[in-house]
Short mmCIF file of C-alpha atoms in Angstrom, two decimals:
data_model
loop_
_atom_site.label_atom_id
_atom_site.label_comp_id
_atom_site.label_asym_id
_atom_site.label_seq_id
_atom_site.Cartn_x
_atom_site.Cartn_y
_atom_site.Cartn_z
CA MET A 22 63.31 143.94 164.13
CA LEU A 23 66.74 142.85 165.22
CA ALA A 24 69.70 142.93 162.86
CA LYS A 25 72.72 140.81 163.68
CA ILE A 26 75.85 141.80 161.80
CA HIS A 27 79.15 139.99 161.59
CA VAL A 28 82.19 141.85 160.32
CA THR A 29 85.21 139.77 159.38
CA LEU A 30 88.54 140.49 157.76
CA LYS A 31 88.69 139.64 154.08
CA ASN A 32 90.60 136.59 153.01
CA GLY A 33 94.19 137.49 152.35
CA VAL A 34 94.20 140.30 154.92
CA LEU A 35 96.67 139.42 157.64
CA ASP A 36 95.00 139.12 161.05
CA PRO A 37 97.77 139.42 163.66
CA GLN A 38 95.29 139.29 166.55
CA GLY A 39 93.77 136.09 165.20
CA LYS A 40 97.29 134.65 164.89
CA ALA A 41 98.03 135.57 168.52
CA ILE A 42 94.81 133.87 169.64
CA GLU A 43 95.73 130.79 167.63
CA HIS A 44 99.15 130.66 169.32
CA ALA A 45 97.69 131.26 172.79
CA LEU A 46 95.20 128.42 172.32
CA SER A 47 98.01 126.13 171.26
CA ASN A 48 100.13 127.20 174.27
CA MET A 49 97.18 126.45 176.54
CA GLY A 50 97.10 122.91 175.25
CA PHE A 51 94.10 123.21 172.91
CA ASP A 52 95.31 121.23 169.94
CA GLY A 53 93.92 121.11 166.45
CA VAL A 54 93.11 124.79 165.88
CA ASP A 55 94.47 125.24 162.36
CA ALA A 56 93.64 128.94 162.15
CA ALA A 57 91.88 131.67 164.12
CA ARG A 58 90.39 134.84 162.69
CA GLN A 59 89.01 137.64 164.82
CA GLY A 60 85.95 139.64 163.86
CA LYS A 61 83.24 141.89 165.26
CA TYR A 62 79.58 141.36 166.06
CA PHE A 63 76.88 144.05 166.18
CA GLU A 64 73.21 144.04 167.11
CA LEU A 65 70.95 146.80 165.84
CA ASP A 66 67.43 147.14 167.14
CA LEU A 67 65.39 148.58 164.29
CA ALA A 68 62.05 150.37 164.21
CA GLU A 69 61.56 149.35 160.56
CA THR A 70 59.07 146.49 160.06
CA ASP A 71 59.58 145.96 156.33
CA ARG A 72 62.37 143.42 155.90
CA GLU A 73 63.39 144.58 152.45
CA LYS A 74 63.65 148.21 153.50
CA ALA A 75 65.48 147.23 156.66
CA MET A 76 67.99 145.17 154.70
CA LYS A 77 68.65 148.00 152.27
CA ASN A 78 69.20 150.39 155.14
CA ILE A 79 71.56 148.10 157.02
CA GLU A 80 73.54 147.40 153.85
CA ALA A 81 74.15 151.14 153.58
CA MET A 82 75.08 151.37 157.27
CA CYS A 83 77.57 148.54 156.84
CA ARG A 84 79.15 150.04 153.75
CA LYS A 85 79.33 153.55 155.18
CA LEU A 86 80.34 152.92 158.78
CA ILE A 87 80.09 149.53 160.40
CA ALA A 88 82.56 147.78 158.08
CA ASN A 89 85.60 149.16 156.29
CA THR A 90 85.17 147.40 152.97
CA VAL A 91 88.82 147.94 152.08
CA ILE A 92 89.70 145.21 154.58
CA GLU A 93 86.44 143.78 155.89
CA ASN A 94 83.41 141.77 154.75
CA TYR A 95 80.06 141.89 156.48
CA SER A 96 77.08 139.58 156.76
CA ILE A 97 73.60 140.52 157.96
CA GLU A 98 70.96 138.40 159.64
CA LEU A 99 67.46 139.78 160.31
CA GLU A 100 65.21 138.46 163.06
CA MET B 5 100.10 181.13 155.70
CA LYS B 6 96.93 180.39 157.64
CA SER B 7 96.43 176.91 159.04
CA ALA B 8 93.80 174.93 160.87
CA VAL B 9 94.29 172.01 163.24
CA ILE B 10 91.19 169.84 163.60
CA VAL B 11 90.58 168.74 167.19
CA PHE B 12 88.60 165.60 167.98
CA PRO B 13 87.75 164.29 171.42
CA GLY B 14 90.78 162.12 172.18
CA SER B 15 93.21 163.96 169.89
CA ASN B 16 96.44 164.30 171.85
CA CYS B 17 98.93 165.70 169.34
CA ASP B 18 96.80 168.69 168.37
CA ARG B 19 98.82 171.08 170.50
CA ASP B 20 102.15 169.63 169.33
CA MET B 21 100.94 170.19 165.78
CA ALA B 22 99.89 173.76 166.62
CA VAL B 23 103.29 174.48 168.19
CA ALA B 24 105.10 173.13 165.13
CA ILE B 25 102.94 175.09 162.70
CA GLU B 26 103.33 178.33 164.66
CA LYS B 27 107.08 177.87 165.07
CA ILE B 28 107.63 177.29 161.37
CA THR B 29 105.01 179.47 159.70
CA GLY B 30 105.00 182.21 162.33
CA VAL B 31 101.20 182.15 162.52
CA LYS B 32 99.13 180.49 165.24
CA PRO B 33 96.76 177.99 163.60
CA LEU B 34 93.02 177.93 164.15
CA MET B 35 91.99 175.11 166.45
CA VAL B 36 88.79 173.74 164.94
CA TRP B 37 86.52 171.58 167.10
CA HIS B 38 85.05 168.43 165.57
CA GLN B 39 81.46 169.64 166.01
CA ASP B 40 82.04 172.82 164.02
CA THR B 41 80.51 172.82 160.58
CA ASP B 42 82.50 175.67 159.09
CA PHE B 43 85.72 177.56 159.71
CA GLU B 44 87.69 180.43 158.21
CA ALA B 45 89.43 179.95 154.90
CA VAL B 46 92.92 178.49 155.47
CA ASP B 47 95.89 177.51 153.31
CA PHE B 48 96.63 174.30 155.18
CA ILE B 49 94.64 171.78 157.23
CA ALA B 50 96.23 169.36 159.70
CA LEU B 51 94.57 166.32 161.24
CA PRO B 52 96.59 165.49 164.35
CA GLY B 53 97.55 162.29 166.08
CA GLY B 54 95.84 160.79 169.08
CA PHE B 55 93.09 158.35 169.90
CA SER B 56 90.07 160.22 168.63
CA TYR B 57 86.79 158.78 169.94
CA GLY B 58 88.87 156.26 171.87
CA ASP B 59 89.57 154.38 168.62
CA TYR B 60 85.97 153.09 168.84
CA LEU B 61 84.91 150.75 166.02
CA ARG B 62 88.17 151.28 164.07
CA CYS B 63 90.91 153.87 164.47
CA GLY B 64 89.68 157.07 162.82
CA ALA B 65 86.28 155.62 161.90
CA MET B 66 84.16 157.87 164.09
CA SER B 67 86.22 161.00 163.40
CA ALA B 68 85.94 160.49 159.67
CA ARG B 69 82.17 160.93 160.09
CA ALA B 70 82.37 163.91 162.49
CA ASN B 71 80.52 167.11 161.55
CA VAL B 72 83.64 169.08 160.70
CA MET B 73 84.88 166.43 158.30
CA LYS B 74 82.27 167.27 155.65
CA GLU B 75 83.95 170.65 155.32
CA VAL B 76 87.46 169.19 155.56
CA ILE B 77 86.69 166.64 152.83
CA LYS B 78 85.22 169.35 150.61
CA ARG B 79 88.24 171.61 151.03
CA ALA B 80 90.74 168.77 150.67
CA ASN B 81 89.00 167.76 147.43
CA ASP B 82 89.19 171.39 146.31
CA GLY B 83 92.97 171.22 146.72
CA VAL B 84 93.63 172.79 150.13
CA PRO B 85 96.85 171.08 151.30
CA THR B 86 95.85 168.58 153.97
CA LEU B 87 98.13 166.61 156.26
CA GLY B 88 97.07 163.70 158.46
CA VAL B 89 99.58 162.42 161.00
CA CYS B 90 99.15 159.08 162.76
CA ASN B 91 95.49 159.09 163.85
CA GLY B 92 95.04 161.83 161.24
CA PHE B 93 96.29 159.37 158.58
CA GLN B 94 93.81 156.79 159.85
CA VAL B 95 91.03 159.40 159.58
CA LEU B 96 92.06 160.22 155.99
CA THR B 97 91.87 156.57 154.93
CA GLU B 98 88.52 156.17 156.69
CA THR B 99 87.11 159.14 154.75
CA GLY B 100 88.35 157.62 151.49
CA LEU B 101 90.49 160.71 150.73
CA LEU B 102 93.45 158.32 150.77
CA PRO B 103 93.31 154.66 149.71
CA GLY B 104 93.96 151.64 151.92
CA ALA B 105 93.63 151.11 155.65
CA LEU B 106 95.81 151.14 158.76
CA MET B 107 95.62 147.87 160.65
CA ARG B 108 96.98 146.59 163.96
CA ASN B 109 100.79 146.37 163.85
CA ALA B 110 101.79 142.93 162.62
CA ASN B 111 103.91 142.30 165.73
CA LEU B 112 101.00 143.52 167.93
CA HIS B 113 103.32 145.92 169.76
CA PHE B 114 102.73 149.60 170.32
CA VAL B 115 105.81 151.03 168.60
CA CYS B 116 107.18 154.23 170.10
CA LYS B 117 110.65 155.26 168.91
CA ASP B 118 112.60 157.34 166.43
CA VAL B 119 112.73 155.66 163.04
CA SER B 120 114.60 156.24 159.84
CA LEU B 121 112.35 157.16 156.92
CA ASN B 122 113.34 156.94 153.28
CA ILE B 123 112.19 159.90 151.21
CA ALA B 124 110.43 158.05 148.41
CA ASN B 125 109.21 161.22 146.69
CA SER B 126 110.98 164.52 147.26
CA ALA B 127 109.06 166.37 144.55
CA SER B 128 105.76 166.71 146.41
CA MET B 129 104.52 169.90 148.06
CA PHE B 130 105.07 168.22 151.44
CA THR B 131 108.57 166.90 150.80
CA SER B 132 110.33 169.29 148.40
CA ASP B 133 112.64 170.59 151.12
CA TYR B 134 113.94 167.06 151.58
CA SER B 135 115.32 166.92 148.05
CA GLY B 136 118.92 165.80 148.17
CA GLN B 137 118.27 163.81 151.36
CA SER B 138 117.70 160.10 151.12
CA ALA B 139 116.53 159.56 154.69
CA ILE B 140 115.33 161.48 157.75
CA THR B 141 114.69 160.50 161.37
CA ILE B 142 111.18 161.03 162.72
CA PRO B 143 109.44 159.47 165.75
CA VAL B 144 106.55 157.03 165.51
CA ALA B 145 104.07 156.19 168.27
CA HIS B 146 101.28 153.87 167.17
CA HIS B 147 99.57 150.54 167.59
CA ASP B 148 97.71 150.58 164.29
CA GLY B 149 100.10 151.71 161.60
CA ASN B 150 100.26 148.59 159.48
CA TYR B 151 99.40 149.98 156.05
CA PHE B 152 97.26 147.69 153.94
CA ALA B 153 95.95 148.05 150.40
CA ASP B 154 95.40 145.54 147.61
CA ALA B 155 98.29 144.82 145.24
CA GLU B 156 96.77 146.87 142.43
CA THR B 157 96.45 149.95 144.67
CA LEU B 158 100.00 149.49 145.95
CA ASP B 159 101.34 149.23 142.39
CA GLN B 160 99.43 152.37 141.48
CA LEU B 161 100.76 154.28 144.52
CA GLU B 162 104.32 153.27 143.72
CA GLY B 163 103.94 153.79 139.98
CA GLU B 164 102.52 157.29 140.37
CA GLY B 165 105.10 158.41 142.92
CA ARG B 166 102.45 158.64 145.60
CA VAL B 167 104.48 156.88 148.25
CA ALA B 168 106.04 159.80 150.13
CA PHE B 169 107.92 157.90 152.84
CA THR B 170 108.91 154.31 153.52
CA TYR B 171 110.35 152.86 156.73
CA GLY B 172 114.11 152.25 156.75
CA THR B 173 113.42 148.95 158.48
CA ASP B 174 110.08 147.25 158.96
CA ILE B 175 108.44 148.27 162.26
CA ASN B 176 104.77 147.36 161.82
CA GLY B 177 104.27 145.06 158.85
CA SER B 178 103.16 147.80 156.43
CA GLN B 179 102.79 146.65 152.85
CA ARG B 180 105.86 147.69 150.81
CA GLY B 181 107.18 149.47 153.92
CA ILE B 182 104.79 152.37 153.38
CA ALA B 183 104.92 155.09 156.05
CA GLY B 184 103.17 157.90 154.16
CA ILE B 185 101.16 158.33 150.96
CA LEU B 186 99.78 161.12 148.78
CA ASN B 187 96.48 161.47 146.96
CA ALA B 188 96.49 161.54 143.16
CA LYS B 189 96.79 165.35 143.03
CA GLY B 190 99.58 165.37 145.61
CA THR B 191 97.71 167.78 147.87
CA ILE B 192 96.86 165.35 150.67
CA LEU B 193 99.49 163.51 152.69
CA GLY B 194 98.85 160.87 155.32
CA MET B 195 101.74 159.51 157.36
CA MET B 196 102.16 157.51 160.57
CA PRO B 197 105.40 159.17 161.80
CA HIS B 198 105.16 162.49 163.67
CA PRO B 199 107.11 165.31 161.95
CA GLU B 200 105.67 167.80 164.48
CA ARG B 201 107.65 166.04 167.20
CA MET B 202 111.00 166.65 165.46
CA ILE B 203 111.18 170.41 165.11
CA GLY B 204 114.02 171.40 167.43
CA SER B 205 117.25 170.09 168.90
CA GLU B 206 115.56 170.01 172.32
CA LEU B 207 113.20 167.40 170.84
CA GLY B 208 116.01 165.30 169.43
CA GLY B 209 116.31 166.82 165.98
CA THR B 210 114.88 169.06 163.30
CA ASP B 211 114.08 166.58 160.54
CA GLY B 212 110.36 167.33 160.83
CA CYS B 213 110.76 171.00 159.91
CA GLY B 214 111.24 170.31 156.20
CA LEU B 215 107.72 169.04 155.86
CA PHE B 216 106.20 172.26 157.16
CA THR B 217 108.63 174.51 155.27
CA SER B 218 107.83 172.60 152.07
CA VAL B 219 104.10 173.26 152.50
CA MET B 220 104.79 176.89 153.36
CA ASN B 221 106.86 177.36 150.20
CA ALA B 222 104.21 175.66 148.12
CA VAL B 223 101.32 177.83 149.27
CA SER B 224 103.12 181.19 149.42
#
């Protein structure tokens, strides 16, 4: 089973890298980008075949390592 | 006073920290490798600066989960004075021993210079020898020192006197200018500036000594 995980900064947490990307896009002539936020993407290849168990496990992995929940949110997709 | 310096792959201020500790306490610290699971009893633990694990995932994230950290966390929770400098501060927040997180500097620049620090709390075991001084000069060298915590946590830190140092002028976007914070018991200090780099006139000044002498006085 493949888990796809997105980690993004929480709303209200300043994202200076996202801001820099937004400015760079504007400097390059790409208009109309109102805001850019940078995040991270992970793929985990899992041996587990039970979706519920897999989800529970990945939740724990996200909370304990993959995301820092002080500043980040995470979302999980299972395939 | 016996000390330990924890060494991770990618630590690069571990030897500076060891030199500072030996110079001030007169005793060479143990150098404890990140894979160790136990080490001798010590009176003081230091987590040094650097780029442990190449800053993979987030600064300090991998180190916070290293083998040796189970023991460090246990001892720090038991009250052994623990100092984290720069990457060491990032490791302490990643373990949850200290609240908040260190994010990329707001101006995106790596900041490397001497800065003026306000002594926000001169009553702690790490800062008592700074009493009577309002500010000291200590170098910083970091890319991810932008302290973030939610407003409630920040109010609590300020209200409980747990902000040890603030920057004289903003250098990295840290919330409320925070440069160093204490845990609730006042036995754990995390700070971005490097006191171990300011321990002799040949290094540009001696303002870092007070931190180590304060700890020494507190444990002896």
